[in-house]
Tab-separated table of C-alpha atoms and ligand atoms in Angstrom:
chain	number	residue	atom	x	y	z
P	1	MET	CA	-1.003	-20.094	-57.959
P	2	ASP	CA	-1.055	-16.311	-58.255
P	3	ASN	CA	1.961	-14.847	-56.528
P	4	ASN	CA	1.105	-11.264	-57.219
P	5	PRO	CA	1.638	-9.419	-53.972
P	6	ARG	CA	-1.660	-7.566	-54.336
P	7	SER	CA	-3.635	-10.727	-54.625
P	8	LEU	CA	-1.616	-12.274	-51.768
P	9	PHE	CA	-2.707	-9.336	-49.558
P	10	HIS	CA	-6.265	-9.834	-50.767
P	11	GLU	CA	-6.152	-13.514	-49.828
P	12	LEU	CA	-4.780	-12.697	-46.455
P	13	VAL	CA	-7.480	-10.131	-45.774
P	14	GLU	CA	-10.149	-12.588	-46.911
P	15	GLN	CA	-8.885	-15.368	-44.690
P	16	ILE	CA	-7.846	-13.576	-41.573
P	17	GLU	CA	-10.078	-13.914	-38.492
P	18	ILE	CA	-10.297	-10.195	-38.115
P	19	GLY	CA	-13.123	-8.043	-39.475
P	20	VAL	CA	-11.864	-5.462	-42.031
P	21	ILE	CA	-14.187	-2.692	-43.317
P	22	ILE	CA	-13.122	0.179	-45.598
P	23	LEU	CA	-15.185	3.358	-45.523
P	24	ASP	CA	-14.876	6.423	-47.712
P	25	ASP	CA	-14.410	9.938	-46.407
P	26	GLU	CA	-18.198	10.214	-45.972
P	27	LEU	CA	-18.163	7.053	-43.922
P	28	ARG	CA	-19.935	4.976	-46.582
P	29	VAL	CA	-19.098	1.312	-46.916
P	30	MET	CA	-16.611	0.704	-49.738
P	31	THR	CA	-15.806	-2.926	-48.993
P	32	TRP	CA	-15.355	-5.475	-46.275
P	33	ASN	CA	-13.902	-8.956	-45.954
P	34	ARG	CA	-15.350	-12.446	-45.595
P	35	PHE	CA	-15.195	-12.290	-41.807
P	36	ILE	CA	-17.690	-9.371	-41.762
P	37	SER	CA	-20.049	-10.968	-44.257
P	38	GLU	CA	-20.078	-14.231	-42.327
P	39	ARG	CA	-20.352	-12.781	-38.877
P	40	SER	CA	-22.856	-10.030	-39.680
P	41	GLY	CA	-24.959	-12.158	-42.033
P	42	ARG	CA	-25.069	-9.229	-44.464
P	43	PRO	CA	-23.940	-9.511	-48.037
P	44	LEU	CA	-21.389	-6.944	-49.110
P	45	GLU	CA	-23.231	-6.130	-52.373
P	46	GLN	CA	-26.237	-4.735	-50.462
P	47	ALA	CA	-24.101	-2.597	-48.226
P	48	ARG	CA	-21.684	-1.069	-50.725
P	49	GLY	CA	-22.092	2.685	-51.050
P	50	LYS	CA	-24.427	2.898	-48.053
P	51	PRO	CA	-23.555	4.870	-44.907
P	52	PHE	CA	-21.901	2.634	-42.422
P	53	VAL	CA	-24.363	3.604	-39.630
P	54	ASP	CA	-27.301	2.654	-41.870
P	55	VAL	CA	-25.862	-0.765	-42.465
P	56	PHE	CA	-24.978	-1.176	-38.792
P	57	PRO	CA	-27.478	1.045	-36.947
P	58	GLU	CA	-26.147	-0.237	-33.609
P	59	ALA	CA	-22.896	1.619	-34.360
P	60	ASN	CA	-24.713	4.953	-34.577
P	61	GLY	CA	-23.811	6.245	-31.175
P	62	GLU	CA	-21.702	8.669	-29.165
P	63	HIS	CA	-18.749	6.345	-29.133
P	64	PHE	CA	-18.485	6.017	-32.900
P	65	VAL	CA	-18.847	9.780	-33.382
P	66	LYS	CA	-16.023	10.345	-30.933
P	67	VAL	CA	-13.780	7.782	-32.572
P	68	VAL	CA	-14.327	9.290	-36.005
P	69	LYS	CA	-13.663	12.783	-34.722
P	70	LEU	CA	-10.445	11.723	-33.031
P	71	ALA	CA	-9.249	9.861	-36.160
P	72	ARG	CA	-10.009	12.850	-38.384
P	73	GLU	CA	-8.433	15.445	-36.083
P	74	ARG	CA	-5.300	13.550	-35.263
P	75	ALA	CA	-5.054	11.660	-38.563
P	76	LYS	CA	-4.082	8.647	-36.466
P	77	HIS	CA	-5.554	5.312	-35.459
P	78	VAL	CA	-8.015	5.144	-32.583
P	79	TYR	CA	-8.053	1.943	-30.555
P	80	SER	CA	-11.052	0.885	-28.451
P	81	HIS	CA	-10.505	-1.867	-25.935
P	82	TRP	CA	-13.187	-4.494	-25.407
P	83	LEU	CA	-13.113	-3.950	-21.673
P	84	ASP	CA	-13.924	-0.229	-21.963
P	85	ASN	CA	-16.477	-0.301	-24.764
P	86	LEU	CA	-19.523	-2.195	-25.917
P	87	PRO	CA	-19.129	-3.872	-29.335
P	88	LEU	CA	-19.362	-1.400	-32.166
P	89	VAL	CA	-21.315	-3.674	-34.439
P	90	LYS	CA	-23.161	-6.880	-33.703
P	91	LEU	CA	-21.249	-9.878	-34.967
P	92	SER	CA	-21.783	-13.468	-34.002
P	93	SER	CA	-18.931	-14.910	-32.042
P	94	ASP	CA	-17.171	-18.167	-32.755
P	95	SER	CA	-17.093	-18.986	-29.062
P	96	ASP	CA	-19.848	-20.951	-27.290
P	97	GLU	CA	-21.367	-17.880	-25.810
P	98	HIS	CA	-23.105	-16.517	-28.808
P	99	GLU	CA	-24.957	-13.856	-26.862
P	100	ARG	CA	-21.684	-12.222	-25.858
P	101	GLN	CA	-19.666	-10.553	-28.534
P	102	LEU	CA	-16.662	-8.793	-27.249
P	103	GLN	CA	-14.749	-6.604	-29.584
P	104	SER	CA	-11.695	-4.480	-29.816
P	105	THR	CA	-11.635	-2.103	-32.744
P	106	LEU	CA	-9.079	-0.055	-34.573
P	107	PHE	CA	-10.325	2.898	-36.659
P	108	PHE	CA	-7.812	4.732	-38.783
P	109	PRO	CA	-7.639	7.073	-41.766
P	110	PHE	CA	-5.554	6.251	-44.816
P	111	GLU	CA	-5.073	7.596	-48.280
P	112	ALA	CA	-6.215	5.520	-51.336
P	113	ALA	CA	-4.159	5.268	-54.491
P	114	ASN	CA	-6.253	8.017	-56.084
P	115	GLY	CA	-5.406	10.381	-53.246
P	116	GLU	CA	-8.814	10.197	-51.602
P	117	ARG	CA	-9.053	9.761	-47.840
P	118	CYS	CA	-10.579	6.540	-46.612
P	119	PHE	CA	-11.002	4.899	-43.229
P	120	GLY	CA	-10.137	1.400	-42.183
P	121	LEU	CA	-12.023	-0.358	-39.419
P	122	LEU	CA	-10.579	-3.520	-37.933
P	123	MET	CA	-12.499	-5.651	-35.469
P	124	TYR	CA	-11.128	-8.417	-33.309
P	125	ASP	CA	-13.322	-10.965	-31.665
P	126	THR	CA	-11.912	-10.906	-28.145
P	127	ASN	CA	-14.147	-13.499	-26.524
P	128	ALA	CA	-11.231	-15.915	-26.280
P	129	VAL	CA	-9.054	-13.202	-24.731
P	130	ALA	CA	-11.825	-12.324	-22.345
P	131	LYS	CA	-12.057	-15.978	-21.340
P	132	THR	CA	-8.402	-16.171	-20.541
P	133	SER	CA	-8.644	-12.916	-18.685
P	134	GLU	CA	-11.623	-14.276	-16.788
P	135	HIS	CA	-9.585	-17.335	-15.791
P	136	LEU	CA	-6.754	-15.050	-14.757
P	137	GLU	CA	-9.161	-12.981	-12.703
P	138	THR	CA	-10.513	-16.075	-10.963
P	139	ALA	CA	-7.021	-17.247	-10.225
P	140	LEU	CA	-6.101	-13.787	-8.955
P	141	LYS	CA	-9.223	-13.732	-6.721
P	142	ALA	CA	-8.274	-17.168	-5.364
P	143	LEU	CA	-4.756	-15.894	-4.693
P	144	ASN	CA	-6.099	-12.798	-2.965
P	145	HIS	CA	-8.333	-15.014	-0.887
P	146	LYS	CA	-5.415	-17.187	0.086
P	147	GLN	CA	-3.437	-14.114	0.967
P	148	SER	CA	-6.151	-12.712	3.208
P	149	GLU	CA	-6.493	-16.140	4.832
P	150	GLN	CA	-2.770	-16.080	5.518
P	151	GLU	CA	-2.967	-12.579	6.862
P	152	GLN	CA	-5.735	-13.734	9.180
P	153	LEU	CA	-3.616	-16.660	10.300
P	154	LEU	CA	-0.731	-14.305	10.950
P	155	ARG	CA	-2.932	-12.059	13.050
P	156	LYS	CA	-4.133	-15.092	15.007
P	157	LEU	CA	-0.516	-16.126	15.564
P	158	GLU	CA	0.322	-12.659	16.773
P	159	THR	CA	-2.567	-12.692	19.234
P	160	ALA	CA	-1.577	-16.129	20.424
P	161	ASN	CA	2.012	-14.921	20.756
P	162	SER	CA	1.072	-11.899	22.834
P	163	GLN	CA	-1.191	-14.056	24.979
P	164	LEU	CA	1.709	-16.420	25.482
P	165	LEU	CA	3.979	-13.537	26.444
P	166	GLN	CA	1.309	-12.305	28.800
P	167	SER	CA	0.993	-15.701	30.436
P	168	GLU	CA	4.773	-16.004	30.604
P	169	LYS	CA	4.799	-12.646	32.398
P	170	LEU	CA	2.058	-13.874	34.715
P	171	ALA	CA	4.044	-17.043	35.343
P	172	ALA	CA	7.074	-14.917	36.188
P	173	ILE	CA	4.980	-12.790	38.526
P	174	GLY	CA	3.574	-15.954	40.062
P	175	GLN	CA	7.051	-17.309	40.584
P	176	LEU	CA	8.129	-14.077	42.144
P	177	ALA	CA	5.078	-13.995	44.405
P	178	ALA	CA	5.681	-17.624	45.451
P	179	GLY	CA	9.308	-16.810	46.154
P	180	VAL	CA	8.356	-13.722	48.170
P	181	ALA	CA	5.821	-15.773	50.177
P	182	HIS	CA	8.424	-18.428	50.908
P	183	GLU	CA	11.150	-15.947	51.867
P	184	ILE	CA	8.881	-13.890	54.091
P	185	ASN	CA	7.243	-16.909	55.682
P	186	ASN	CA	10.454	-18.064	57.395
P	187	PRO	CA	11.338	-14.841	59.297
P	188	ILE	CA	7.686	-14.104	60.033
P	189	GLY	CA	7.437	-17.660	61.362
P	190	TYR	CA	10.193	-17.281	63.934
P	191	VAL	CA	9.281	-13.730	64.832
P	192	PHE	CA	5.793	-15.038	65.601
P	193	SER	CA	7.073	-17.941	67.680
P	194	ASN	CA	9.487	-15.582	69.496
P	195	LEU	CA	6.555	-13.317	70.297
P	196	LYS	CA	4.763	-16.288	71.841
P	197	SER	CA	7.807	-17.162	73.988
P	198	LEU	CA	8.086	-13.472	74.943
P	199	ASP	CA	4.438	-13.517	75.889
P	200	GLY	CA	5.132	-16.362	78.340
P	201	TYR	CA	8.209	-14.566	79.708
P	202	VAL	CA	6.372	-11.307	80.221
P	203	ARG	CA	3.612	-13.106	82.171
P	204	ALA	CA	6.254	-14.769	84.401
P	205	LEU	CA	7.992	-11.443	84.938
P	206	LEU	CA	4.656	-9.736	85.753
P	207	LYS	CA	3.918	-12.497	88.286
P	208	ILE	CA	7.267	-11.840	89.979
P	209	THR	CA	6.619	-8.050	89.946
P	210	ASP	CA	3.042	-8.512	91.294
P	211	ALA	CA	4.436	-10.807	94.063
P	212	VAL	CA	6.545	-7.899	95.327
P	213	ASP	CA	3.387	-6.298	96.824
P	214	SER	CA	2.090	-9.446	98.566
P	215	ALA	CA	5.346	-11.246	99.504
P	216	THR	CA	6.039	-11.482	103.212
P	217	ASP	CA	9.743	-11.905	102.819
P	218	LEU	CA	12.514	-11.886	100.248
P	219	ASP	CA	13.052	-15.656	100.271
P	220	GLU	CA	9.497	-16.135	99.070
P	221	LEU	CA	10.293	-13.830	96.131
P	222	ARG	CA	13.603	-15.565	95.457
P	223	GLN	CA	11.780	-18.940	95.429
P	224	LEU	CA	9.260	-17.564	92.935
P	225	LYS	CA	12.105	-16.313	90.701
P	226	ARG	CA	13.725	-19.748	90.773
P	227	ASP	CA	10.366	-21.458	90.087
P	228	LEU	CA	9.716	-19.246	87.099
P	229	GLU	CA	13.287	-19.776	85.779
P	230	TYR	CA	14.057	-16.068	85.911
P	231	ASP	CA	17.742	-16.523	84.945
P	232	TYR	CA	16.866	-18.503	81.874
P	233	ILE	CA	14.249	-15.935	80.828
P	234	ARG	CA	16.728	-13.118	81.330
P	235	GLY	CA	19.250	-14.768	79.025
P	236	ASP	CA	16.723	-15.746	76.374
P	237	VAL	CA	14.822	-12.465	76.108
P	238	GLU	CA	17.777	-10.656	74.591
P	239	ALA	CA	18.395	-13.404	72.095
P	240	LEU	CA	14.722	-13.557	71.151
P	241	ILE	CA	14.556	-9.802	70.629
P	242	ASN	CA	17.728	-9.737	68.548
P	243	GLU	CA	16.552	-12.600	66.406
P	244	SER	CA	13.162	-10.980	65.887
P	245	GLU	CA	14.771	-7.728	64.948
P	246	ASP	CA	16.859	-9.600	62.376
P	247	GLY	CA	13.746	-11.264	61.015
P	248	ILE	CA	11.856	-8.018	60.689
P	249	ASP	CA	14.895	-6.433	59.090
P	250	ARG	CA	15.043	-9.221	56.556
P	251	VAL	CA	11.382	-8.792	55.700
P	252	LYS	CA	11.997	-5.059	55.372
P	253	ARG	CA	14.902	-5.682	52.962
P	254	ILE	CA	12.834	-8.028	50.826
P	255	ILE	CA	10.023	-5.505	50.708
P	256	SER	CA	12.305	-2.675	49.782
P	257	ALA	CA	13.893	-4.772	47.027
P	258	LEU	CA	10.459	-5.647	45.730
P	259	LYS	CA	9.573	-1.914	45.807
P	260	ASP	CA	12.603	-1.301	43.623
P	261	PHE	CA	11.355	-3.938	41.236
P	262	SER	CA	8.013	-2.257	40.895
P	263	HIS	CA	9.359	1.267	40.716
P	264	ILE	CA	11.783	0.598	37.900
P	265	GLU	CA	9.654	2.539	35.440
P	266	GLU	CA	9.082	5.574	37.496
P	267	GLU	CA	12.163	7.682	37.123
P	268	GLU	CA	13.246	9.555	34.058
P	269	PHE	CA	16.248	8.818	31.872
P	270	ARG	CA	18.741	11.661	31.745
P	271	PRO	CA	22.342	12.054	30.680
P	272	ALA	CA	24.563	11.459	33.699
P	273	ASP	CA	28.176	11.313	34.735
P	274	LEU	CA	28.621	7.634	35.678
P	275	HIS	CA	31.875	8.300	37.544
P	276	ARG	CA	30.137	10.604	39.990
P	277	GLY	CA	27.534	7.946	40.607
P	278	LEU	CA	30.287	5.306	41.173
P	279	ASP	CA	32.059	7.513	43.684
P	280	THR	CA	28.859	8.195	45.578
P	281	THR	CA	28.024	4.488	45.664
P	282	LEU	CA	31.532	3.650	46.879
P	283	ASN	CA	31.021	6.060	49.755
P	284	VAL	CA	27.706	4.474	50.662
P	285	VAL	CA	29.031	0.942	50.765
P	286	ASN	CA	32.465	1.775	52.074
P	287	ASN	CA	31.651	0.350	55.486
P	288	GLU	CA	30.922	-3.048	53.952
P	289	LEU	CA	34.041	-2.979	51.770
P	290	LYS	CA	36.799	-1.539	53.893
P	291	TYR	CA	37.462	-4.618	56.044
P	292	LYS	CA	37.306	-6.975	53.057
P	293	ALA	CA	39.173	-5.334	50.209
P	294	GLU	CA	41.245	-2.512	48.902
P	295	VAL	CA	39.270	-0.726	46.176
P	296	VAL	CA	41.102	0.201	42.990
P	297	LYS	CA	39.561	2.612	40.532
P	298	GLU	CA	40.532	2.372	36.903
P	299	TYR	CA	38.218	4.851	35.230
P	300	GLY	CA	38.355	5.335	31.477
P	301	VAL	CA	37.033	8.279	29.481
P	302	LEU	CA	33.241	8.374	29.565
P	303	ALA	CA	30.802	10.777	27.971
P	304	GLU	CA	27.536	11.318	29.835
P	305	VAL	CA	25.406	8.220	29.636
P	306	GLU	CA	21.638	8.405	29.260
P	307	CYS	CA	20.333	6.454	32.248
P	308	ILE	CA	18.340	6.540	35.439
P	309	PRO	CA	21.331	7.308	37.711
P	310	SER	CA	19.844	6.080	41.005
P	311	GLN	CA	19.125	2.714	39.418
P	312	ILE	CA	22.587	2.331	37.948
P	313	ASN	CA	24.014	3.178	41.384
P	314	GLN	CA	21.893	0.425	42.818
P	315	VAL	CA	23.287	-2.067	40.268
P	316	VAL	CA	26.851	-1.062	41.127
P	317	MET	CA	26.116	-1.270	44.815
P	318	ASN	CA	24.779	-4.842	44.431
P	319	LEU	CA	27.908	-5.831	42.489
P	320	LEU	CA	30.245	-4.214	45.011
P	321	VAL	CA	28.536	-5.845	48.012
P	322	ASN	CA	28.561	-9.237	46.247
P	323	ALA	CA	32.232	-8.794	45.507
P	324	ALA	CA	32.996	-8.029	49.131
P	325	HIS	CA	30.979	-11.011	50.293
P	326	ALA	CA	32.822	-13.308	47.903
P	327	ILE	CA	36.181	-12.420	49.478
P	328	GLU	CA	36.966	-14.643	52.443
P	329	GLN	CA	39.924	-12.844	54.069
P	330	PHE	CA	41.100	-9.670	52.431
P	331	GLY	CA	41.286	-9.066	48.701
P	332	ARG	CA	41.013	-6.489	45.970
P	333	ILE	CA	37.989	-5.033	44.201
P	334	THR	CA	38.706	-3.187	40.922
P	335	LEU	CA	36.146	-0.760	39.521
P	336	ARG	CA	36.727	-0.042	35.855
P	337	THR	CA	34.895	1.952	33.183
P	338	GLY	CA	35.254	2.444	29.465
P	339	SER	CA	33.379	3.290	26.280
P	340	ASP	CA	33.525	2.817	22.540
P	341	GLY	CA	31.345	5.869	21.905
P	342	VAL	CA	28.123	3.947	21.434
P	343	TRP	CA	28.333	1.752	24.525
P	344	ALA	CA	29.695	2.505	27.974
P	345	TRP	CA	30.648	-0.195	30.422
P	346	ILE	CA	31.228	-0.537	34.151
P	347	GLU	CA	33.230	-3.457	35.465
P	348	VAL	CA	33.398	-4.796	39.041
P	349	GLU	CA	36.184	-7.328	39.466
P	350	ASP	CA	36.974	-9.187	42.697
P	351	THR	CA	39.637	-11.607	43.886
P	352	GLY	CA	37.003	-13.610	45.750
P	353	LYS	CA	36.097	-17.269	45.667
P	354	GLY	CA	34.599	-17.226	42.173
P	355	ILE	CA	31.439	-18.942	40.866
P	356	ASP	CA	31.253	-22.532	39.621
P	357	ALA	CA	29.561	-23.270	36.270
P	358	LYS	CA	26.418	-24.752	37.820
P	359	THR	CA	25.881	-21.743	40.075
P	360	LEU	CA	26.680	-19.351	37.281
P	361	ASN	CA	23.509	-20.475	35.461
P	362	ARG	CA	21.275	-19.411	38.313
P	363	ILE	CA	22.750	-16.207	39.800
P	364	PHE	CA	20.197	-13.904	38.085
P	365	GLU	CA	17.193	-15.917	39.330
P	366	PRO	CA	15.159	-14.070	41.952
P	367	PHE	CA	15.816	-15.522	45.440
P	368	PHE	CA	18.747	-17.592	44.275
P	369	THR	CA	21.461	-17.283	46.869
P	370	THR	CA	24.318	-19.431	48.109
P	371	LYS	CA	24.541	-17.415	51.319
P	372	PRO	CA	23.549	-19.054	54.602
P	373	VAL	CA	19.885	-19.016	55.499
P	374	GLY	CA	18.923	-15.610	56.731
P	375	LYS	CA	21.865	-13.824	55.144
P	376	GLY	CA	21.109	-13.056	51.464
P	377	THR	CA	17.781	-12.381	49.826
P	378	GLY	CA	19.014	-13.553	46.411
P	379	LEU	CA	17.388	-10.488	44.860
P	380	GLY	CA	20.471	-8.372	44.280
P	381	LEU	CA	21.445	-9.698	40.833
P	382	ALA	CA	17.867	-10.315	39.747
P	383	LEU	CA	17.083	-6.671	40.404
P	384	SER	CA	20.294	-5.568	38.716
P	385	TYR	CA	19.469	-7.631	35.680
P	386	SER	CA	16.005	-6.102	35.234
P	387	ILE	CA	17.397	-2.593	35.735
P	388	VAL	CA	20.055	-3.139	33.041
P	389	GLN	CA	17.461	-4.672	30.749
P	390	LYS	CA	15.269	-1.587	31.215
P	391	HIS	CA	18.300	0.420	30.100
P	392	ASN	CA	18.596	-1.694	26.928
P	393	GLY	CA	21.939	-2.901	28.159
P	394	ARG	CA	23.346	-6.279	29.228
P	395	ILE	CA	25.439	-7.862	31.984
P	396	GLU	CA	28.363	-10.148	31.312
P	397	VAL	CA	29.995	-12.407	33.917
P	398	ASP	CA	33.360	-13.945	33.775
P	399	SER	CA	34.321	-16.140	36.701
P	400	ALA	CA	36.506	-19.034	37.704
P	401	PRO	CA	36.295	-20.833	41.032
P	402	GLY	CA	39.172	-19.751	43.233
P	403	LEU	CA	40.255	-16.990	40.916
P	404	GLY	CA	37.586	-14.340	41.315
P	405	THR	CA	34.751	-12.840	39.354
P	406	ARG	CA	34.284	-9.982	36.914
P	407	PHE	CA	30.893	-8.482	36.183
P	408	ARG	CA	30.637	-6.091	33.240
P	409	VAL	CA	27.553	-3.906	32.742
P	410	TRP	CA	27.074	-2.566	29.186
P	411	LEU	CA	24.874	0.505	28.738
P	412	PRO	CA	24.024	2.276	25.506
P	413	VAL	CA	25.325	5.840	25.743
P	414	ARG	CA	22.011	6.989	24.218
P	415	GLN	CA	18.699	5.210	24.666
P	416	PRO	CA	17.320	3.837	21.396
P	417	ASP	CA	14.155	5.998	21.588
P	418	SER	CA	16.041	9.229	21.951
P	419	VAL	CA	18.389	8.202	19.137
P	420	ALA	CA	15.375	7.803	16.869
P	421	GLN	CA	13.975	11.150	18.004
P	422	GLN	CA	17.235	12.912	17.471
P	423	ASP	CA	17.577	11.429	13.985
P	424	ALA	CA	14.081	12.514	13.136
P	425	THR	CA	14.725	16.141	14.198
P	426	THR	CA	18.052	16.367	12.356
P	427	ALA	CA	16.655	14.715	9.223
Z	501	ATP	N1	31.170	-11.533	42.967
Z	501	ATP	C1	30.658	-12.771	43.225
Z	501	ATP	N2	31.480	-13.775	43.554
Z	501	ATP	C2	31.015	-15.018	43.828
Z	501	ATP	N3	29.702	-15.273	43.819
Z	501	ATP	C3	28.820	-14.350	43.499
Z	501	ATP	C4	29.254	-12.993	43.195
Z	501	ATP	N4	28.200	-12.254	42.956
Z	501	ATP	C5	27.074	-13.074	43.045
Z	501	ATP	N5	27.463	-14.299	43.393
Z	501	ATP	C6	26.590	-15.488	43.600
Z	501	ATP	O1	25.290	-15.164	43.105
Z	501	ATP	C7	24.347	-15.334	44.144
Z	501	ATP	C8	23.203	-14.400	43.913
Z	501	ATP	O2	23.612	-13.054	44.148
Z	501	ATP	P1	22.523	-11.964	44.514
Z	501	ATP	O3	23.233	-10.663	44.672
Z	501	ATP	O4	21.399	-12.041	43.562
Z	501	ATP	O5	21.992	-12.479	45.881
Z	501	ATP	P2	22.796	-12.494	47.278
Z	501	ATP	O6	24.007	-11.689	47.223
Z	501	ATP	O7	22.914	-13.942	47.618
Z	501	ATP	O8	21.696	-11.839	48.192
Z	501	ATP	P3	21.565	-10.254	48.508
Z	501	ATP	O9	22.067	-9.556	47.285
Z	501	ATP	O10	20.137	-10.074	48.708
Z	501	ATP	O11	22.381	-10.023	49.713
Z	501	ATP	C9	25.107	-15.154	45.406
Z	501	ATP	O12	24.486	-15.842	46.475
Z	501	ATP	C10	26.429	-15.793	45.051
Z	501	ATP	O13	26.364	-17.218	45.119
Z	502	MG	MG1	23.907	-9.701	46.489
């Protein structure tokens, strides 16, 4: 075997599955390898010395001119990728698809041993590569398809989720409406029946009054009064009117609490001094508190808190009134405040009867009350809860039966929206 490096290179070029053509400076064919002879079907002897574009007329185009120009100017190799360019010359492919010949080419100048400039032209059959790439593309398409399917599913889920939320809201509204109906039904019921009784009483009283004109003597009138149970009527009328007033008052309270529910979004958030609000509220409810408790204020240091002040006052009022109601004889209500800079809190602590674990689970439910029928609406804490929620805050309760209760309302010092806005303007 000939181990001369030159002939080794020659063997390699002859056997490699890459087309190799060498052109002279005038772009005439000097030589090519076996791959070109086989794939082009042209014998080298007939092509030698002839212009490359005469041997391969299909190469005679804009692309080849450009490649040659680039290679000459830059004295560097010029690569053409099969994806960007049609095949330079027609070669048969070793793949099944004979009609498709895909080619990448490398065209480069080099200097021969005698100092003359030549050009090398290498051609790769890239059908196999193309196939792989085709497979990859199909796989990619399938993946994309899967992804868009998943995105569609996600969108469906989102819609379903928002529908669910909507129906949950509707259910909550339904529950509230049912509660309102139930709560209002009772007082309206007895006010109505009281009105009927009063109607009977008024008729009887009118009869007695009318009899004054026709009566012949006082005894007759006295008899009529006895017959119509005047004394009983007299006693009952006052009770009926008082009870009816109570009933109407109760309906009024429920309606005003409901109004507060529906008006939660109306007022504007603004930075406010919570301590001022607490003092005002204490003044308002003082009448309810003074016979039940001594009120101790333990105010901390508070910056202004971004809130809807009237609504926060309402929350504090509900907590204070509840605290007073929880105290049986006489106790103490402590009103505390504090802040860690980001959150501010208000605490209402009482020495009242406390709340057992079972009740504790329900105190924020609309219309849940442990007060005697006709006394509480059960809306105080529910309303407070939704107000605090609107403020992006939270309410904590700590209670033990017999020992008292502590409610703590946490409020962000600045509302998340305005924090974002502020950051955006300072950024
Ligand atoms: N400080 C407290 N101590 C003990 N129990 C409390 C306290 N605060 C609330 N509760 C319990 O929670 C229930 C619900 O309170 P909520 O304020 O919502 O309604 P209510 O006070 O019963 O009625 P309303 O506020 O309309 O007068 C009360 O009935 C009571 O059982
Ligand atoms: Mg209450």
